Short mmCIF file of C-alpha atoms in Angstrom, two decimals:
data_model
loop_
_atom_site.label_atom_id
_atom_site.label_comp_id
_atom_site.label_asym_id
_atom_site.label_seq_id
_atom_site.Cartn_x
_atom_site.Cartn_y
_atom_site.Cartn_z
CA MET R 1198 4.19 26.65 -5.76
CA THR R 1199 2.28 26.41 -2.49
CA ASP R 1200 3.58 25.35 0.92
CA THR R 1201 1.67 22.11 0.48
CA ASP R 1202 3.51 21.44 -2.81
CA ASP R 1203 6.83 21.90 -0.99
CA ASP R 1204 5.75 19.43 1.67
CA ILE R 1205 4.86 16.84 -0.96
CA ARG R 1206 8.21 17.21 -2.75
CA GLU R 1207 10.15 16.73 0.48
CA PHE R 1208 10.80 13.13 1.57
CA ALA R 1209 8.28 12.50 4.34
CA ARG R 1210 9.76 11.18 7.59
CA VAL R 1211 6.92 8.80 8.23
CA GLN R 1212 6.21 7.86 11.82
CA PRO R 1213 3.36 5.57 12.92
CA THR R 1214 0.41 7.24 14.58
CA SER R 1215 -2.95 6.32 16.04
CA ALA R 1216 -6.35 7.43 14.82
CA PRO R 1217 -9.88 7.54 16.23
CA PRO R 1218 -12.44 4.87 15.26
CA GLU R 1219 -14.10 7.44 13.04
CA MET R 1220 -11.11 7.33 10.66
CA GLY R 1221 -11.45 3.56 10.41
CA ARG R 1222 -15.11 4.00 9.52
CA PHE R 1223 -14.18 6.60 6.90
CA MET R 1224 -11.55 4.35 5.30
CA SER R 1225 -14.01 1.44 5.22
CA ALA R 1226 -16.47 3.69 3.41
CA MET R 1227 -13.72 4.79 1.00
CA ARG R 1228 -12.88 1.19 0.16
CA ARG R 1229 -16.54 0.37 -0.33
CA LEU R 1230 -16.85 3.37 -2.66
CA GLN R 1231 -13.82 2.22 -4.66
CA ASP R 1232 -15.35 -1.24 -5.12
CA ILE R 1233 -18.74 0.21 -6.07
CA ALA R 1234 -17.21 2.73 -8.50
CA VAL R 1235 -15.80 -0.08 -10.65
CA SER R 1236 -18.80 -2.40 -10.42
CA THR R 1237 -21.90 -0.28 -11.01
CA ASP R 1238 -23.74 1.37 -13.90
CA PRO R 1239 -26.42 3.56 -12.31
CA GLY R 1240 -27.27 5.85 -15.23
CA VAL R 1241 -26.73 9.54 -15.91
CA THR R 1242 -28.87 11.01 -13.12
CA LEU R 1243 -27.34 8.99 -10.31
CA TRP R 1244 -23.82 9.51 -11.68
CA ASN R 1245 -24.43 13.26 -11.38
CA ASP R 1246 -26.00 12.96 -7.93
CA ALA R 1247 -23.12 10.80 -6.69
CA ALA R 1248 -20.53 13.18 -8.14
CA ALA R 1249 -22.20 16.13 -6.40
CA ALA R 1250 -22.19 14.31 -3.07
CA ILE R 1251 -18.52 13.35 -3.41
CA GLU R 1252 -17.57 16.88 -4.50
CA ASP R 1253 -19.28 18.23 -1.38
CA VAL R 1254 -17.28 15.87 0.85
CA CYS R 1255 -14.05 16.87 -0.94
CA THR R 1256 -14.78 20.55 -0.31
CA ARG R 1257 -15.35 19.93 3.40
CA LEU R 1258 -12.25 17.78 3.83
CA GLU R 1259 -9.95 20.14 1.90
CA GLU R 1260 -10.38 22.70 4.67
CA HIS R 1261 -8.32 20.36 6.88
CA ARG R 1262 -5.40 19.54 4.57
CA ALA R 1263 -2.20 18.49 6.36
CA SER R 1264 1.35 18.17 5.07
CA ALA R 1265 3.11 14.87 4.35
CA GLY R 1266 4.08 13.10 7.55
CA VAL R 1267 1.29 14.88 9.47
CA ALA R 1268 -1.83 13.52 7.77
CA PRO R 1269 -2.61 10.13 9.35
CA ALA R 1270 -3.30 8.26 6.09
CA GLY R 1271 -0.59 5.63 5.56
CA ARG R 1272 0.62 5.82 9.15
CA VAL R 1273 -2.09 4.01 11.15
CA LEU R 1274 -0.81 0.48 11.62
CA GLU R 1275 -4.02 -0.88 13.12
CA LEU R 1276 -6.00 -0.06 9.96
CA PRO R 1277 -5.94 -2.12 6.75
CA GLY R 1278 -3.49 -0.59 4.31
CA ASN R 1279 -2.21 1.52 7.20
CA GLY R 1280 -5.23 3.74 6.63
CA HIS R 1281 -4.29 4.63 3.03
CA PRO R 1282 -6.91 3.90 0.33
CA LEU R 1283 -4.23 3.38 -2.35
CA MET R 1284 -2.89 0.37 -0.48
CA PRO R 1285 -4.82 -2.92 -0.54
CA PRO R 1286 -6.46 -3.91 2.76
CA TRP R 1287 -3.55 -5.87 4.24
CA GLN R 1288 -1.96 -5.62 7.69
CA VAL R 1289 1.26 -6.76 9.33
CA ALA R 1290 0.72 -10.10 11.06
CA GLU R 1291 4.26 -10.93 12.22
CA THR R 1292 7.47 -8.95 12.27
CA ARG R 1293 11.12 -9.70 13.00
CA ALA R 1294 14.32 -7.76 12.48
CA ASP R 1295 14.78 -9.31 9.03
CA GLU R 1296 11.28 -10.45 8.05
CA VAL R 1297 7.69 -9.19 7.86
CA THR R 1298 4.59 -11.29 7.21
CA MET R 1299 1.40 -9.57 6.06
CA ARG R 1300 -2.11 -10.93 5.65
CA GLY R 1301 -5.11 -9.53 3.81
CA HIS R 1302 -7.08 -9.73 0.60
CA PHE R 1303 -7.81 -7.92 -2.64
CA SER R 1304 -11.25 -6.70 -3.69
CA ARG R 1305 -13.24 -5.81 -6.81
CA PHE R 1306 -11.38 -2.50 -7.00
CA HIS R 1307 -8.15 -4.42 -7.72
CA VAL R 1308 -9.52 -6.60 -10.54
CA GLY R 1309 -7.73 -6.51 -13.88
CA GLY R 1310 -10.08 -8.93 -15.64
CA ASN R 1311 -11.98 -12.19 -15.19
CA GLY R 1312 -11.92 -11.86 -11.41
CA ALA R 1313 -8.12 -11.81 -11.20
CA VAL R 1314 -6.12 -9.11 -9.44
CA HIS R 1315 -4.59 -6.64 -11.90
CA GLY R 1316 -0.93 -7.45 -12.52
CA GLY R 1317 0.09 -3.88 -11.74
CA VAL R 1318 -1.39 -4.03 -8.24
CA LEU R 1319 1.10 -6.68 -7.12
CA PRO R 1320 4.27 -4.58 -7.67
CA LEU R 1321 2.56 -1.78 -5.71
CA PHE R 1322 1.86 -4.22 -2.90
CA TYR R 1323 5.40 -5.64 -2.88
CA ASP R 1324 6.96 -2.17 -2.91
CA TRP R 1325 4.91 -1.34 0.18
CA HIS R 1326 5.81 -4.68 1.79
CA PHE R 1327 9.53 -4.15 1.13
CA GLY R 1328 9.23 -0.76 2.84
CA MET R 1329 7.86 -2.58 5.89
CA VAL R 1330 10.97 -4.77 5.89
CA VAL R 1331 13.20 -1.69 5.77
CA SER R 1332 11.39 -0.30 8.81
CA ALA R 1333 11.47 -3.60 10.71
CA ALA R 1334 15.22 -3.84 10.13
CA GLY R 1335 15.71 -0.36 11.56
CA ARG R 1336 17.24 0.83 8.31
CA PRO R 1337 17.25 4.54 7.41
CA ASP R 1338 14.95 5.97 4.72
CA SER R 1339 15.43 4.05 1.48
CA ARG R 1340 14.22 4.14 -2.10
CA THR R 1341 13.38 1.28 -4.43
CA ALA R 1342 16.11 0.76 -7.03
CA TYR R 1343 14.36 -2.12 -8.74
CA LEU R 1344 11.52 -4.54 -8.13
CA HIS R 1345 10.88 -7.76 -10.07
CA VAL R 1346 7.70 -9.85 -9.82
CA ASP R 1347 7.19 -13.43 -11.03
CA TYR R 1348 3.52 -14.30 -11.48
CA ARG R 1349 3.03 -18.00 -10.65
CA ARG R 1350 -0.78 -18.22 -10.49
CA ILE R 1351 -3.79 -15.97 -10.81
CA THR R 1352 -4.21 -13.90 -7.64
CA PRO R 1353 -7.86 -14.09 -6.56
CA THR R 1354 -10.03 -11.42 -4.99
CA ASP R 1355 -11.98 -11.69 -1.74
CA GLU R 1356 -9.89 -14.59 -0.46
CA PRO R 1357 -7.52 -14.49 2.54
CA LEU R 1358 -3.89 -14.38 1.43
CA SER R 1359 -0.47 -14.20 3.09
CA SER R 1360 2.80 -12.59 2.01
CA ARG R 1361 6.19 -13.05 3.63
CA ALA R 1362 9.07 -10.68 2.82
CA TRP R 1363 12.60 -10.98 4.15
CA ILE R 1364 16.10 -9.60 3.82
CA ASP R 1365 18.14 -11.69 1.40
CA SER R 1366 21.44 -9.85 1.83
CA VAL R 1367 22.96 -6.49 2.76
CA GLU R 1368 25.79 -4.70 0.96
CA GLY R 1369 26.49 -1.31 2.48
CA ARG R 1370 23.63 0.98 1.44
CA LYS R 1371 22.00 -1.85 -0.52
CA LEU R 1372 19.30 -4.03 1.00
CA PHE R 1373 18.28 -6.99 -1.17
CA VAL R 1374 14.80 -8.27 -0.33
CA ARG R 1375 12.58 -11.15 -1.42
CA ALA R 1376 8.92 -12.02 -0.91
CA THR R 1377 6.38 -14.75 -1.59
CA MET R 1378 2.58 -14.48 -1.66
CA THR R 1379 0.48 -17.58 -0.98
CA ASP R 1380 -3.14 -18.56 -0.58
CA MET R 1381 -4.48 -20.37 2.46
CA ASP R 1382 -3.65 -23.75 0.88
CA GLY R 1383 -0.01 -22.76 0.58
CA ASN R 1384 -0.06 -22.29 -3.19
CA VAL R 1385 2.51 -19.73 -4.35
CA LEU R 1386 0.72 -17.01 -6.29
CA SER R 1387 3.68 -14.72 -6.96
CA GLU R 1388 7.24 -14.05 -5.90
CA ALA R 1389 9.23 -10.83 -5.86
CA ASN R 1390 12.73 -9.57 -5.32
CA GLY R 1391 14.01 -6.06 -5.10
CA LEU R 1392 16.75 -3.68 -4.10
CA MET R 1393 16.22 -0.92 -1.53
CA ILE R 1394 19.00 1.68 -1.29
CA LYS R 1395 19.63 3.82 1.76
CA LEU R 1396 19.28 7.50 0.98
CA LEU R 1397 22.20 9.89 1.38
CA PRO R 1398 21.57 13.00 3.50
CA HIS R 1399 21.08 15.25 0.45
CA GLN R 1400 18.77 12.88 -1.44
CA PRO R 1401 15.00 13.47 -1.47
#
């Protein structure tokens, strides 16, 4: 096991950070690549050429690997998805001690079929959103105990959306949270509820 593997296994104490404009440009290019990768059929030669180009970039970037909590991806609040390509391009719009509102959209990369966002993307989004609520409330590091999503309507791509998550109740280490995602006309697209549990000192 390498030092990097140890860093990944350890619970990262994530702290927000800033990043240069060049990282924002890189993440925009990454998101564009993700969308293109699922919406193109260029043929064998270009597939190989594209793979070679991407492999070259991977080789160059791997020389600068950083451990969890040090690499900026996922910690840059001013970038969509906090600068993490796994997260959809949403950002915090409003925050209170018990509530966080996010705004953003989904793209072709997130499509499950017929232009609708894949059902599995929404739990990922809500898990991330609930983590934002934990941070806004000043709670210690927590893990998701459960997360339930009710799908009310098809979630569209490339349309501005809003999601509000809030603390429903607190019981010791347990933080019960709820959320609602809506379109710009106020239609409820999905709702979620979950349980976030404060970690004990020995828990990863």
